[in-house]
Amino acid sequence: MILNITAVVPENVIIFSKLILVLPFLSFLLLGITGISKFKNYSGIIGITSMLITFVLSAMVAFKYFFNFGKAEDVFQKILIYKKEWLSFSENISIDMGILIDPISVMMIVVVSFVSLMVHIYSAWYMKGDKRIKVYYSFLSLFTFSMLGLVLASNLFQMYVFWELVGVSSFLLIGYYYDKPQAVAAAKKAFIVTRFADLGFLIGILILSYYSQSLDFITTIDRLTSESEFYNNSIAASFIGISALTWALVLIFVGGAGKSAMFPLHIWLPDAMEGPTPVSALIHAATMVVAGVFLVARLFPVYALSSYGALNVVAFTGIFTSLFAALIACTQTDIKRVLAYSTISQIGFMIFSLGISGIGGENGHGYMASMFHLFTHAMFKALLFLGAGAVIHYIHSNEMKDMGGLRKTMPFTNLCFLVACLAIAGIPPFSGFFSKEEILAAAWQSNKTIFFAALFTAFLTAFYMFRLYFKIFWYIEPLKAKAKSEGNLYMIIPLSLLAFLSIFAGFVPFNKIITSDGKAFESSFHFTFSLLPIAVAVTGILISLYLFKSKNNKPAIISSTFGSLIKTVRNKFYIDELYIFITQKVIFSLISKPSTWIDKNIVDGAVNITGNATQTFSEKIKKIQSGNTQNYAFWYISALIILIVIFTYMYY
Amino acid sequence: MREIGIEQLLVVSTILFFIGIYGFITRRNMVTMLMSIELILNSVCLNFISFNKFLHPDKLDGIFFTLFVITIAAAEAAVAIAIIINLYRSFKSIDIEQADELKY
């Protein structure tokens, strides 16, 4: 593997990448610590400026990395450009704070800072007039800081620290409208579910670091992928017939699945839509939820070379979630929830694409495709959410039934939304087509079952996205153009930029720059192969056109035909109910209640008995202290006389 | 008529001491209790004097101590009367049985 730093890192890149982390943090401090009224009117400006600089710096680092210093002997290097030992446990294991750049982290900083910048600008319009706008911007900055820290982390534990920070800022932002009980419940749910998954991540980290004797990414990957004593030990040790390494990787994936909302830990993401819409765009669509994908990609060599089993878990979780979420998305009526399920479905695509991938050259097709899809998805999903935000801002409702016929009153949003829908449906030449194509091609080469499931999901994706589109913008006769404007420049700029990228991001040559082993490979792009996915997507679109272009009773007939089936799907396969059943009926009554009983009656009981006995005893003896001075004197003198008598007899 | 020896003096001192103790324990009036304490002090002084005279006639330690005791008894009487006056202000009485709140 790639270990030594052969590339020469320019001095300014080191400074830039430090600044990328420092700037959002500074803006968080500035907005978060100073009083509520200070900078209130400038909070947007401060947030946007710091994010703009961060984005420019990220772009410069990316540009220099890809075109200047990143390559050595035609291979993109993993370069540790900054390292500071922070907490050292033993000679080998220490928690470092460092910055590791390689193709994926460089791509991620660009994506994160770009989407974050767009959302910062958009929020200036969307959140205008909000009382706590300053707090809002400080949370956004905190989130961006933690996400950038996560992708640049050089150390598993450093990643874990930022991982939790991301969770916290997500919690804060979901619960931003803290006077809405659903928002508070959603924030708690998101935090508890991801926290529960992070327990798996932590245990995974501990197992992995125990066997690799290192927390450092480069060292860990190097030790666990080559024939070394570390590798052999981790394979030899086993638990229930599965090697320790596989356990560690599966547990780490559990953490990733929690953050990326993979089945069965997906339940928090749709509820997280209670947060402000720009937040949904930033966190719950484009950046934070891909942290799980990034985590698997970061440790990908270990997954691919050392543990085939763990990789299979990744693949099947991905494809199942993808299909499952797409089915649910077809029946939801809250537009943000449809988008949330579509996010889960698309992240499922990225995850299974990693799961079916091998390493090196052509085998690493899935890896490349996954990163490609992550990139394009961030663009069009952010666009979809910001578009949905514009619609919600206009209508003041999330429900599809309140919408319809908006194409005349909101022409700009209509156009952007259409672009994003075409991109996610995979119609050429929009960006989603290329990345989805790569994923399907990779699936075709490795696993036919997964390929057909993915194809069906692609069909569903096209169907539900256009159901959403038609329900919002067509469905009923267009309303008369109102005088109310769609939005100002703060809304138009981000949407146009994202729309532009949603169209053209597909032309980025990912097979040249982001591959499993850092080497470029020729992607076999066959037009004949892509005919089938395109046909499937077009079918999906045509079906929604037939059903939802104008108001009719066809959808009602279909849903009554499949009555109970549709009902099950609409209720999200009763997964939430299942969770409630498991927690309340099984865990609460079988585990929590007995342990509460033991705690109350035995543990507390022992303490109470001691306390009560002491109290009763002192209750009895306290009467001796009568407060009567003469009594005391009497007892004192009596005792004195007795003692004198005793001593007299003893010594004479 | 016999010479007065140390025994007689000590007997007087002991009787004085126990009269003082008895008074201290049985009297309810605080001023009387203070007087009982004076009796106890005087019995102690008598002891000092007697031992000094009969056991170490060449030294004056006992006498010095007696002078100390008298001085300190004067100061103590002042403090005690101040306390009694304060108690009287709080309880409108100088009965020791009324002043039994400092308990438990």
mmCIF file of N, CA and C in Angstrom, chain A residues 421-422 424-428 433 436 455 458-464 466 470 530-546:
data_model
loop_
_atom_site.group_PDB
_atom_site.id
_atom_site.type_symbol
_atom_site.label_atom_id
_atom_site.label_comp_id
_atom_site.label_asym_id
_atom_site.label_seq_id
_atom_site.Cartn_x
_atom_site.Cartn_y
_atom_site.Cartn_z
ATOM 1 N N CYS A 421 -34.920 16.553 -10.769
ATOM 2 C CA CYS A 421 -35.662 15.302 -10.913
ATOM 3 C C CYS A 421 -35.106 14.475 -12.057
ATOM 4 N N LEU A 422 -34.788 15.152 -13.168
ATOM 5 C CA LEU A 422 -34.215 14.426 -14.298
ATOM 6 C C LEU A 422 -32.866 13.841 -13.911
ATOM 7 N N ILE A 424 -31.828 12.938 -10.848
ATOM 8 C CA ILE A 424 -31.936 11.805 -9.926
ATOM 9 C C ILE A 424 -32.561 10.609 -10.636
ATOM 10 N N ALA A 425 -33.411 10.865 -11.640
ATOM 11 C CA ALA A 425 -34.014 9.751 -12.358
ATOM 12 C C ALA A 425 -33.014 9.080 -13.287
ATOM 13 N N GLY A 426 -31.938 9.781 -13.614
ATOM 14 C CA GLY A 426 -30.910 9.172 -14.446
ATOM 15 C C GLY A 426 -31.183 9.303 -15.925
ATOM 16 N N ILE A 427 -31.574 10.510 -16.350
ATOM 17 C CA ILE A 427 -31.795 10.766 -17.771
ATOM 18 C C ILE A 427 -30.554 11.464 -18.314
ATOM 19 N N PRO A 428 -29.958 10.974 -19.378
ATOM 20 C CA PRO A 428 -28.795 11.679 -19.921
ATOM 21 C C PRO A 428 -29.243 13.002 -20.514
ATOM 22 N N PHE A 433 -27.370 10.513 -14.265
ATOM 23 C CA PHE A 433 -27.292 9.431 -15.235
ATOM 24 C C PHE A 433 -25.920 8.767 -15.214
ATOM 25 N N LYS A 436 -25.173 6.920 -11.779
ATOM 26 C CA LYS A 436 -26.013 5.739 -11.603
ATOM 27 C C LYS A 436 -25.620 4.663 -12.607
ATOM 28 N N LEU A 455 -31.874 -1.955 -10.525
ATOM 29 C CA LEU A 455 -32.588 -1.478 -11.710
ATOM 30 C C LEU A 455 -34.031 -1.151 -11.344
ATOM 31 N N ALA A 458 -34.125 1.966 -9.491
ATOM 32 C CA ALA A 458 -33.968 3.110 -10.392
ATOM 33 C C ALA A 458 -35.308 3.453 -11.030
ATOM 34 N N PHE A 459 -36.056 2.411 -11.378
ATOM 35 C CA PHE A 459 -37.399 2.632 -11.936
ATOM 36 C C PHE A 459 -38.287 3.346 -10.918
ATOM 37 N N LEU A 460 -38.279 2.825 -9.681
ATOM 38 C CA LEU A 460 -39.097 3.441 -8.632
ATOM 39 C C LEU A 460 -38.678 4.884 -8.402
ATOM 40 N N THR A 461 -37.344 5.116 -8.428
ATOM 41 C CA THR A 461 -36.836 6.472 -8.206
ATOM 42 C C THR A 461 -37.433 7.433 -9.215
ATOM 43 N N ALA A 462 -37.351 7.034 -10.498
ATOM 44 C CA ALA A 462 -37.907 7.901 -11.543
ATOM 45 C C ALA A 462 -39.387 8.123 -11.295
ATOM 46 N N PHE A 463 -40.095 7.049 -10.886
ATOM 47 C CA PHE A 463 -41.542 7.145 -10.671
ATOM 48 C C PHE A 463 -41.875 8.111 -9.533
ATOM 49 N N TYR A 464 -41.264 7.889 -8.352
ATOM 50 C CA TYR A 464 -41.705 8.733 -7.232
ATOM 51 C C TYR A 464 -41.216 10.158 -7.357
ATOM 52 N N PHE A 466 -40.980 11.844 -10.116
ATOM 53 C CA PHE A 466 -41.869 12.581 -11.013
ATOM 54 C C PHE A 466 -43.284 12.659 -10.468
ATOM 55 N N PHE A 470 -44.873 16.225 -10.550
ATOM 56 C CA PHE A 470 -46.178 16.529 -11.136
ATOM 57 C C PHE A 470 -47.167 16.996 -10.083
ATOM 58 N N SER A 530 -26.358 1.058 -21.333
ATOM 59 C CA SER A 530 -27.139 2.094 -20.643
ATOM 60 C C SER A 530 -28.543 2.235 -21.216
ATOM 61 N N LEU A 531 -28.833 1.569 -22.324
ATOM 62 C CA LEU A 531 -30.181 1.654 -22.878
ATOM 63 C C LEU A 531 -31.226 1.173 -21.888
ATOM 64 N N LEU A 532 -30.920 0.046 -21.231
ATOM 65 C CA LEU A 532 -31.885 -0.552 -20.312
ATOM 66 C C LEU A 532 -32.218 0.385 -19.146
ATOM 67 N N PRO A 533 -31.227 0.891 -18.408
ATOM 68 C CA PRO A 533 -31.561 1.831 -17.318
ATOM 69 C C PRO A 533 -32.322 3.050 -17.798
ATOM 70 N N ILE A 534 -31.936 3.578 -18.980
ATOM 71 C CA ILE A 534 -32.644 4.762 -19.474
ATOM 72 C C ILE A 534 -34.094 4.397 -19.751
ATOM 73 N N ALA A 535 -34.288 3.243 -20.390
ATOM 74 C CA ALA A 535 -35.648 2.813 -20.706
ATOM 75 C C ALA A 535 -36.461 2.686 -19.429
ATOM 76 N N VAL A 536 -35.860 2.095 -18.413
ATOM 77 C CA VAL A 536 -36.543 1.898 -17.135
ATOM 78 C C VAL A 536 -36.935 3.239 -16.520
ATOM 79 N N ALA A 537 -35.988 4.186 -16.552
ATOM 80 C CA ALA A 537 -36.260 5.501 -15.966
ATOM 81 C C ALA A 537 -37.367 6.195 -16.730
ATOM 82 N N VAL A 538 -37.305 6.110 -18.073
ATOM 83 C CA VAL A 538 -38.328 6.779 -18.886
ATOM 84 C C VAL A 538 -39.689 6.157 -18.608
ATOM 85 N N THR A 539 -39.732 4.826 -18.452
ATOM 86 C CA THR A 539 -40.994 4.166 -18.115
ATOM 87 C C THR A 539 -41.554 4.740 -16.817
ATOM 88 N N GLY A 540 -40.681 4.851 -15.828
ATOM 89 C CA GLY A 540 -41.115 5.398 -14.536
ATOM 90 C C GLY A 540 -41.715 6.776 -14.700
ATOM 91 N N ILE A 541 -41.032 7.598 -15.491
ATOM 92 C CA ILE A 541 -41.509 8.970 -15.689
ATOM 93 C C ILE A 541 -42.853 8.957 -16.409
ATOM 94 N N LEU A 542 -42.970 8.095 -17.429
ATOM 95 C CA LEU A 542 -44.213 8.063 -18.199
ATOM 96 C C LEU A 542 -45.378 7.606 -17.339
ATOM 97 N N ILE A 543 -45.120 6.628 -16.456
ATOM 98 C CA ILE A 543 -46.209 6.169 -15.588
ATOM 99 C C ILE A 543 -46.679 7.312 -14.698
ATOM 100 N N SER A 544 -45.722 8.059 -14.121
ATOM 101 C CA SER A 544 -46.175 9.175 -13.270
ATOM 102 C C SER A 544 -46.867 10.233 -14.100
ATOM 103 N N LEU A 545 -46.405 10.412 -15.333
ATOM 104 C CA LEU A 545 -47.062 11.386 -16.219
ATOM 105 C C LEU A 545 -48.515 10.977 -16.425
ATOM 106 N N TYR A 546 -48.711 9.680 -16.682
ATOM 107 C CA TYR A 546 -50.048 9.156 -16.923
ATOM 108 C C TYR A 546 -50.928 9.328 -15.680
#
